[in-house]
Short mmCIF file of C-alpha atoms in Angstrom, two decimals:
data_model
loop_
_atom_site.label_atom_id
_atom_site.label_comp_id
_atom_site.label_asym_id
_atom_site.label_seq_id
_atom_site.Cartn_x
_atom_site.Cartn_y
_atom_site.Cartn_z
CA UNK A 1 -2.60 -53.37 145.37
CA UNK A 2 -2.89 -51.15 148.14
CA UNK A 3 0.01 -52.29 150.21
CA UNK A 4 1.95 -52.15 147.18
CA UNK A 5 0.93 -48.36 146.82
CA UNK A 6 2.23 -47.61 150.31
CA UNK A 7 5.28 -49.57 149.64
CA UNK A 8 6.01 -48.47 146.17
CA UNK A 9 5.71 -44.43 147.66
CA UNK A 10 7.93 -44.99 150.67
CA UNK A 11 10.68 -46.40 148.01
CA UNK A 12 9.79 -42.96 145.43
CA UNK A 13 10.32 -40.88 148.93
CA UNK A 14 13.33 -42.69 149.86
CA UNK A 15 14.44 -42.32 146.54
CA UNK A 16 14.71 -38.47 146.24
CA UNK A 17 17.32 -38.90 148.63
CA UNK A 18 19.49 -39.72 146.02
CA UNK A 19 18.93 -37.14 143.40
CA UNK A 20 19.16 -34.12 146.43
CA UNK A 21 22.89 -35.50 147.17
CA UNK A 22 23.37 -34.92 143.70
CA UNK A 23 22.04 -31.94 143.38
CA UNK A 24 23.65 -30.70 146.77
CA UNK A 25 26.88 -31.77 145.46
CA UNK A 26 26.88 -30.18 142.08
CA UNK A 27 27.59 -26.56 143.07
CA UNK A 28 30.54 -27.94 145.09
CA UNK A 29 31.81 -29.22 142.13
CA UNK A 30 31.09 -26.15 140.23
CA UNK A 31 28.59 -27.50 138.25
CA UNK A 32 25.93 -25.21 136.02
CA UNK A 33 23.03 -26.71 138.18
CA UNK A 34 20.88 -25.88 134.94
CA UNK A 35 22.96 -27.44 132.60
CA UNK A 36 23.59 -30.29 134.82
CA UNK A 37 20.06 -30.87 135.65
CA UNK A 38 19.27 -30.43 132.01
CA UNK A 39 22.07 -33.29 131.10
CA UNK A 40 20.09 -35.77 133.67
CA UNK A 41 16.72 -35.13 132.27
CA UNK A 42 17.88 -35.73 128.52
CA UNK A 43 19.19 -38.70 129.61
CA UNK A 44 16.06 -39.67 131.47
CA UNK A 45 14.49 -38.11 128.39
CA UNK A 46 15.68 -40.51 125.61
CA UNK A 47 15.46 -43.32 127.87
CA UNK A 48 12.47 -43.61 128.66
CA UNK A 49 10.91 -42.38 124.95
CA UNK A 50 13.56 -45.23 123.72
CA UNK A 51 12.04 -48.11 125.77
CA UNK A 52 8.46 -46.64 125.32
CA UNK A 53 8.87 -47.37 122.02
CA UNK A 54 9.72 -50.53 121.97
CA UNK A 55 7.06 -51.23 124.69
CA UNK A 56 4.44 -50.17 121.62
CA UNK A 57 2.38 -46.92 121.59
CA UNK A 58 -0.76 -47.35 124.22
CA UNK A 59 -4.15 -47.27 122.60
CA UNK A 60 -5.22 -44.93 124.68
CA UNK A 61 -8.16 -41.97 123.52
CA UNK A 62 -7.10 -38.45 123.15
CA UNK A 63 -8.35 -37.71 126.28
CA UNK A 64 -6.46 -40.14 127.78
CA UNK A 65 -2.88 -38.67 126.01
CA UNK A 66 -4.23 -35.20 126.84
CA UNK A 67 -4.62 -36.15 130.39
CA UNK A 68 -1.91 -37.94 130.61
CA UNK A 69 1.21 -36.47 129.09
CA UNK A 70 -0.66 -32.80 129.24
CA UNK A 71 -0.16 -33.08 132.99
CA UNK A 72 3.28 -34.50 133.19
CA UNK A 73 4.77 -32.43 130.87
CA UNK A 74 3.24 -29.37 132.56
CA UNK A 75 4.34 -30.76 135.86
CA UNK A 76 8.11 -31.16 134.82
CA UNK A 77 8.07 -27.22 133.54
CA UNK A 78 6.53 -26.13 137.26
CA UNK A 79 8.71 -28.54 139.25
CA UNK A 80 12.20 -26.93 137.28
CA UNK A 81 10.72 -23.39 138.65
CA UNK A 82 9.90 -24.96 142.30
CA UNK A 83 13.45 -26.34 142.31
CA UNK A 84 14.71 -22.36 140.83
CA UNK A 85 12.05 -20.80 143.58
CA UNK A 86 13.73 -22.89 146.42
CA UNK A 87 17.21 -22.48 145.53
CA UNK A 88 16.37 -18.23 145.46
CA UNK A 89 15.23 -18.43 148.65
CA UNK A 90 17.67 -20.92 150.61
CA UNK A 91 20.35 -18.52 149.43
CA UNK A 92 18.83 -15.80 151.61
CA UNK A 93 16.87 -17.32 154.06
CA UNK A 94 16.71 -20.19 156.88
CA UNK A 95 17.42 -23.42 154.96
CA UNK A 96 14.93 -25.27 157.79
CA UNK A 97 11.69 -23.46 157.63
CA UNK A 98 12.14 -22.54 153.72
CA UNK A 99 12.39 -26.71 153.27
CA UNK A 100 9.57 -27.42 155.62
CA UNK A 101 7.41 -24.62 153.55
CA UNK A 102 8.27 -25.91 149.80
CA UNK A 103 7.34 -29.50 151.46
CA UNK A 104 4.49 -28.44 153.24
CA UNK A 105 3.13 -28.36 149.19
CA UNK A 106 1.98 -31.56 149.61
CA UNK A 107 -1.15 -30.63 151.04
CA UNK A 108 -2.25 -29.52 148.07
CA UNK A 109 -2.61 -32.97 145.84
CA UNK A 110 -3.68 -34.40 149.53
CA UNK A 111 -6.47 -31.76 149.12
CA UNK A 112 -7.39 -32.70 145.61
CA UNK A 113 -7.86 -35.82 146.48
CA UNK A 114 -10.36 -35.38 149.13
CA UNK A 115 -12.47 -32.86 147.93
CA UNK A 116 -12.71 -33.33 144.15
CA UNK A 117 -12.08 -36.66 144.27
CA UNK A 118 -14.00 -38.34 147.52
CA UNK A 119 -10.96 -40.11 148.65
CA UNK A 120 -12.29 -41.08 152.36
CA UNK A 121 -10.77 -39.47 155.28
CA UNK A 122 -10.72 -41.64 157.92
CA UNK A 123 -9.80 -40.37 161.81
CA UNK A 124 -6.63 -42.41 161.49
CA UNK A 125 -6.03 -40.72 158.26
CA UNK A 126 -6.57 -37.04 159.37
CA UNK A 127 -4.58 -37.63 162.16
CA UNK A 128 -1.69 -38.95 160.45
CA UNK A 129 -1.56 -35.86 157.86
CA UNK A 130 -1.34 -33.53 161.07
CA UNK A 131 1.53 -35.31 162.71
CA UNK A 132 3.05 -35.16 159.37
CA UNK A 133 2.60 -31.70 158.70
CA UNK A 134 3.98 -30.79 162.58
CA UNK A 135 6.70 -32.76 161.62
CA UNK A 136 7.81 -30.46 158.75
CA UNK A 137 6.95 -27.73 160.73
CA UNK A 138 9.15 -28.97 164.16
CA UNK A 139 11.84 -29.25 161.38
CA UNK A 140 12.15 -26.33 160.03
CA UNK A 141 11.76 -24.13 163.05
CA UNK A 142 14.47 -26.25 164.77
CA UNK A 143 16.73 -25.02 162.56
CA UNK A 144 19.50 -22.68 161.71
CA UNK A 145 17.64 -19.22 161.45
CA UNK A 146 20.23 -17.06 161.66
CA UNK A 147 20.42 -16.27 158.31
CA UNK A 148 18.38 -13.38 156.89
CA UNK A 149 16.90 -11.53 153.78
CA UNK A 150 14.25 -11.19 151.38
CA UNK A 151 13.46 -14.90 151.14
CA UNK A 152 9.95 -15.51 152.37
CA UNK A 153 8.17 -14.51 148.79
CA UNK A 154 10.25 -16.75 147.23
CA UNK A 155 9.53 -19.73 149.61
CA UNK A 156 5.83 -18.82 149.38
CA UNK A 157 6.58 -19.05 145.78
CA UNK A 158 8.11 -22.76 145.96
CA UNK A 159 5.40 -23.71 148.52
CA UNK A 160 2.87 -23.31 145.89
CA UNK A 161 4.93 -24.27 142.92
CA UNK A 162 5.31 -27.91 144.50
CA UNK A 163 1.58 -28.15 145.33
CA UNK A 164 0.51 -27.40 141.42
CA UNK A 165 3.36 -30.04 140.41
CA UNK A 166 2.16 -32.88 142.75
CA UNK A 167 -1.29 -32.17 141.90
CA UNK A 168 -0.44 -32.07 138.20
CA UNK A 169 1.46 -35.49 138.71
CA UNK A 170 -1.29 -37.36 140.23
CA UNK A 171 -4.27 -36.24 138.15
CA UNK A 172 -3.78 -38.94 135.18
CA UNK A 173 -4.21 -41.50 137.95
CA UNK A 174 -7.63 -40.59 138.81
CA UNK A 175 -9.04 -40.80 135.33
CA UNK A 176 -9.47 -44.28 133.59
CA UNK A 177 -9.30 -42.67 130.02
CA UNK A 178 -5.51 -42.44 131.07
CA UNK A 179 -4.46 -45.85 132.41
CA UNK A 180 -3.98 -47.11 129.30
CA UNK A 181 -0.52 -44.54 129.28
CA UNK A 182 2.12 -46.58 130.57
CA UNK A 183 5.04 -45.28 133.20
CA UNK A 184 7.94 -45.10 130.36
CA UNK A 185 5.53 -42.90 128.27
CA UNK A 186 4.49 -40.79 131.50
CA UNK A 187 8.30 -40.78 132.43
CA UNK A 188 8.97 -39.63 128.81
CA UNK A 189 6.13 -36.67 129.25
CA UNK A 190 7.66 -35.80 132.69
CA UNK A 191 10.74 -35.13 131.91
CA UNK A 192 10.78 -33.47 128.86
CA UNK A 193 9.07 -30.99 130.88
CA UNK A 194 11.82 -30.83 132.98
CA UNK A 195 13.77 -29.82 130.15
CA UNK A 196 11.34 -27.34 128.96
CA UNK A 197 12.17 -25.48 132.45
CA UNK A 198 15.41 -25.76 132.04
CA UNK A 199 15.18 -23.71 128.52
CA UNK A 200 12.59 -21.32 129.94
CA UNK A 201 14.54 -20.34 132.72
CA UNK A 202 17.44 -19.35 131.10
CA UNK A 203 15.06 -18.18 127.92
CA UNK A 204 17.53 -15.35 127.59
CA UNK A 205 20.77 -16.95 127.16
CA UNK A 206 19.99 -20.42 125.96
CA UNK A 207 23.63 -20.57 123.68
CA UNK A 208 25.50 -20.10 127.00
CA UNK A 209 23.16 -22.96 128.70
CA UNK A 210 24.47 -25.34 125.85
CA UNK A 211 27.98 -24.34 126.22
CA UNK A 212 27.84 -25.20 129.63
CA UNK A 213 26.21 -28.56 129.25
CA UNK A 214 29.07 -29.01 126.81
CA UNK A 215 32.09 -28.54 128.84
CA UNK A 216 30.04 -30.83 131.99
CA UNK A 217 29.82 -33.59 129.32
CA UNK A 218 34.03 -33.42 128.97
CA UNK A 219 34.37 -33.98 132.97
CA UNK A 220 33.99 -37.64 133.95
CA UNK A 221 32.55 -37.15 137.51
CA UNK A 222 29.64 -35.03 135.72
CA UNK A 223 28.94 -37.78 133.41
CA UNK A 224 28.91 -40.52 136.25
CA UNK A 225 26.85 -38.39 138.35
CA UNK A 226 24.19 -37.27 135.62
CA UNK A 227 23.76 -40.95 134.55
CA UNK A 228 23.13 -42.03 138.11
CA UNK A 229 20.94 -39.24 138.28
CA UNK A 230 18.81 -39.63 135.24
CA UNK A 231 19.15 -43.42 135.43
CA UNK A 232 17.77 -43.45 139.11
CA UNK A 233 15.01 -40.73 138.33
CA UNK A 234 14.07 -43.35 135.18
CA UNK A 235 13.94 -46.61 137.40
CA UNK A 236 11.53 -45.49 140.57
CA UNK A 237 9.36 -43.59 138.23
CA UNK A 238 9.19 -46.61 136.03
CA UNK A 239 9.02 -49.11 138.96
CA UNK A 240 6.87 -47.67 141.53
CA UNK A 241 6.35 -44.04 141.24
CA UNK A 242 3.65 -44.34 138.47
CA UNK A 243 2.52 -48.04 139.40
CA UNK A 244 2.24 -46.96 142.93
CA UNK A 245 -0.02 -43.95 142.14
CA UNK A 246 -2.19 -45.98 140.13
CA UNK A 247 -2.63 -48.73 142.83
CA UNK A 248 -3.64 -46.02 145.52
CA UNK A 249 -6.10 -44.69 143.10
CA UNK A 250 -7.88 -47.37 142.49
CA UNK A 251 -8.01 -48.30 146.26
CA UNK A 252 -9.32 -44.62 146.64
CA UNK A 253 -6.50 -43.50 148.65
CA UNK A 254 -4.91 -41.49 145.95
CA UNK A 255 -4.53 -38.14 148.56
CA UNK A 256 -1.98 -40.12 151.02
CA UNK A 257 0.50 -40.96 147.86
CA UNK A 258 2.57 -37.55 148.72
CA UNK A 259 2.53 -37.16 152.14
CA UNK A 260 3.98 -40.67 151.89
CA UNK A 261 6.81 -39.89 149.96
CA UNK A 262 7.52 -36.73 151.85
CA UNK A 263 7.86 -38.42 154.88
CA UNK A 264 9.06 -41.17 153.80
CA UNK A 265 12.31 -38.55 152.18
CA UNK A 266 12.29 -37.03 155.51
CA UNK A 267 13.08 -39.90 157.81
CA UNK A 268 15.64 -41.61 155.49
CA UNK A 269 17.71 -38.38 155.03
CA UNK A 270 17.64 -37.38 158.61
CA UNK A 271 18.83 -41.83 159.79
CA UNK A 272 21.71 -40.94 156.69
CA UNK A 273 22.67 -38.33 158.57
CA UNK A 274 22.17 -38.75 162.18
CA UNK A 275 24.02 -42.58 162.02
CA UNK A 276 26.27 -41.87 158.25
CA UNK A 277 27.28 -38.20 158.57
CA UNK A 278 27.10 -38.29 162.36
CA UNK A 279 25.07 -34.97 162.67
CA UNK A 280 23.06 -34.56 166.04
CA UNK A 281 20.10 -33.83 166.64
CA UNK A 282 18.11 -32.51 169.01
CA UNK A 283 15.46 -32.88 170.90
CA UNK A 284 12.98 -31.56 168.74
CA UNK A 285 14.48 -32.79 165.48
CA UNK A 286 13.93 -36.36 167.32
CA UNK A 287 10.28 -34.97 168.30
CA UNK A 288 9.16 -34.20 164.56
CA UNK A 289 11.32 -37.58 163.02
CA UNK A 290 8.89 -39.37 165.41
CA UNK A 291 5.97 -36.86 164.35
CA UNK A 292 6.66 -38.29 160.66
CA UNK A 293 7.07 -41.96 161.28
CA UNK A 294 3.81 -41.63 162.96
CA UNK A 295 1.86 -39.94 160.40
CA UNK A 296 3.25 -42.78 158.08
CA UNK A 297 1.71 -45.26 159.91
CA UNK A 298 -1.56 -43.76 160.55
CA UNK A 299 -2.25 -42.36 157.10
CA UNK A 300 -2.19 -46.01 155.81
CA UNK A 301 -5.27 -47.00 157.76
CA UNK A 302 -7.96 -46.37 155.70
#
């Protein structure tokens, strides 16, 4: 079950991959990002609640459903604003460092693990979250930072918006009373937060949010890309995301399942572009990819 966890979080982490390309390419295409995000989590949305469903409702406690879809759908609301908080702040700061500081999150859940939840850390463990975290840090100092403006409140705001929604999105796995909540219906919880962001962020014009979804839905490469996007989203949370927490949780290694997938996102985005998009690199770029693949291996040792 262990090896499975590791596995099942490098395929989550190479995963988001995916859903960033689409999310990169929708203002080229003059997408509403908010309406088009908001298309891909209905569709995630209805789903996932569809094949819950039929799966059967769990027999889990209140407690357990509290836990459970409390978290997730609290989790979807934060990670719409860390997504919103980002997005302010790449459009006036250093892409590089405001990336490395909304990832650097991660420490948080990694954090919550250890100290409320006495997941051992090991010397091969510690070591590998440090090499990690240089690694995010070699990236995004290595990067364009010619760019200025008021940005760094806004990345200090995503850095801690994607620490409470990892945390948030781990915490049912610690807690037996909700194992008995199945991925579809934690898929189901997670993403009807996400559309709960959606709405609160544009609280004050919701009509013109609708409209916009509307006229997406009439263009064919917006429907293609929202079902790949929603569809993918649906299958690694179903598959491993969710499974793959669980399994590290009950091995008591429950703290590594984020830094995994953020590394794990790292180093397939940078091979896609460094052998795909032919982008080069240098030397420190190559320093911190090594940094990460590093940290991968040591944080599996328990």
């Amino acid at each position: 079950m262990f090896l499975f966890g590791i596995l099942a979080m490098l395929v989550v982490g190479a995963g988001w991959c995916i859903f960033g390309y689409l999310m990169g390419e929708a203002p080229k295409r003059k997408f509403d990002v908010t309406g088009f995000l908001m298309i891909c989590t209905l569709i995630e949305f209805f789903a996932s609640l569809l094949i819950a469903l039929l799966q059967g409702i769990p027999a889990a406690t209140a407690a357990g459903w509290m836990i459970a879809a409390g978290s997730l759908v609290a989790c979807g609301i934060v990670n719409y604003f860390q997504l919103d908080f980002m997005s302010r702040a790449m459009q006036n700061g250093p892409n590089g460092i405001i990336w490395t500081v909304a990832q650097s999150g991660f420490v948080f859940p990694f954090a919550m693990g250890t100290v409320l939840f006495c997941v051992p850390l090991s010397w091969c463990r510690s070591a590998g979250f440090v090499l990690i975290l240089a690694g995010l840090v070699i990236f995004g100092v290595s990067g364009d930072n010619r760019v200025s403006g008021k940005w760094k409140g806004w990345a200090l705001a995503a850095f801690f918006a994607t620490g409470v929604s990892q945390c948030l999105s781990n915490l049912p796995s610690y807690y037996a009373q909700a194992e008995a909540i199945t991925p579809m219906w934690r898929t189901a919880a997670f993403s009807l937060g996400l559309f709960l962001g959606c709405l609160l962020i544009r609280f004050g014009n919701i009509p013109e949010l609708f409209r916009h979804s509307g006229e997406l839905l009439k263009r064919g490469d917006a429907r293609v890309m929202a079902l790949i996007g929603g569809g993918s989203n649906l299958l690694f949370s179903f598959l491993f995301l969710y499974p793959g927490m669980n399994a590290l949780a009950k091995a008591n290694a429950g703290a590594i399942a984020y830094p995994l997938m953020v590394c794990s996102c790292l180093i397939v985005f940078e091979l896609y572009s460094i052998i795909f998009l032919r982008e080069k690199r240098s030397i420190w770029q190559i320093s911190a990819l090594l940094c990460c693949l590093a940290g991968t291996v040591g944080i599996c040792f328990k």
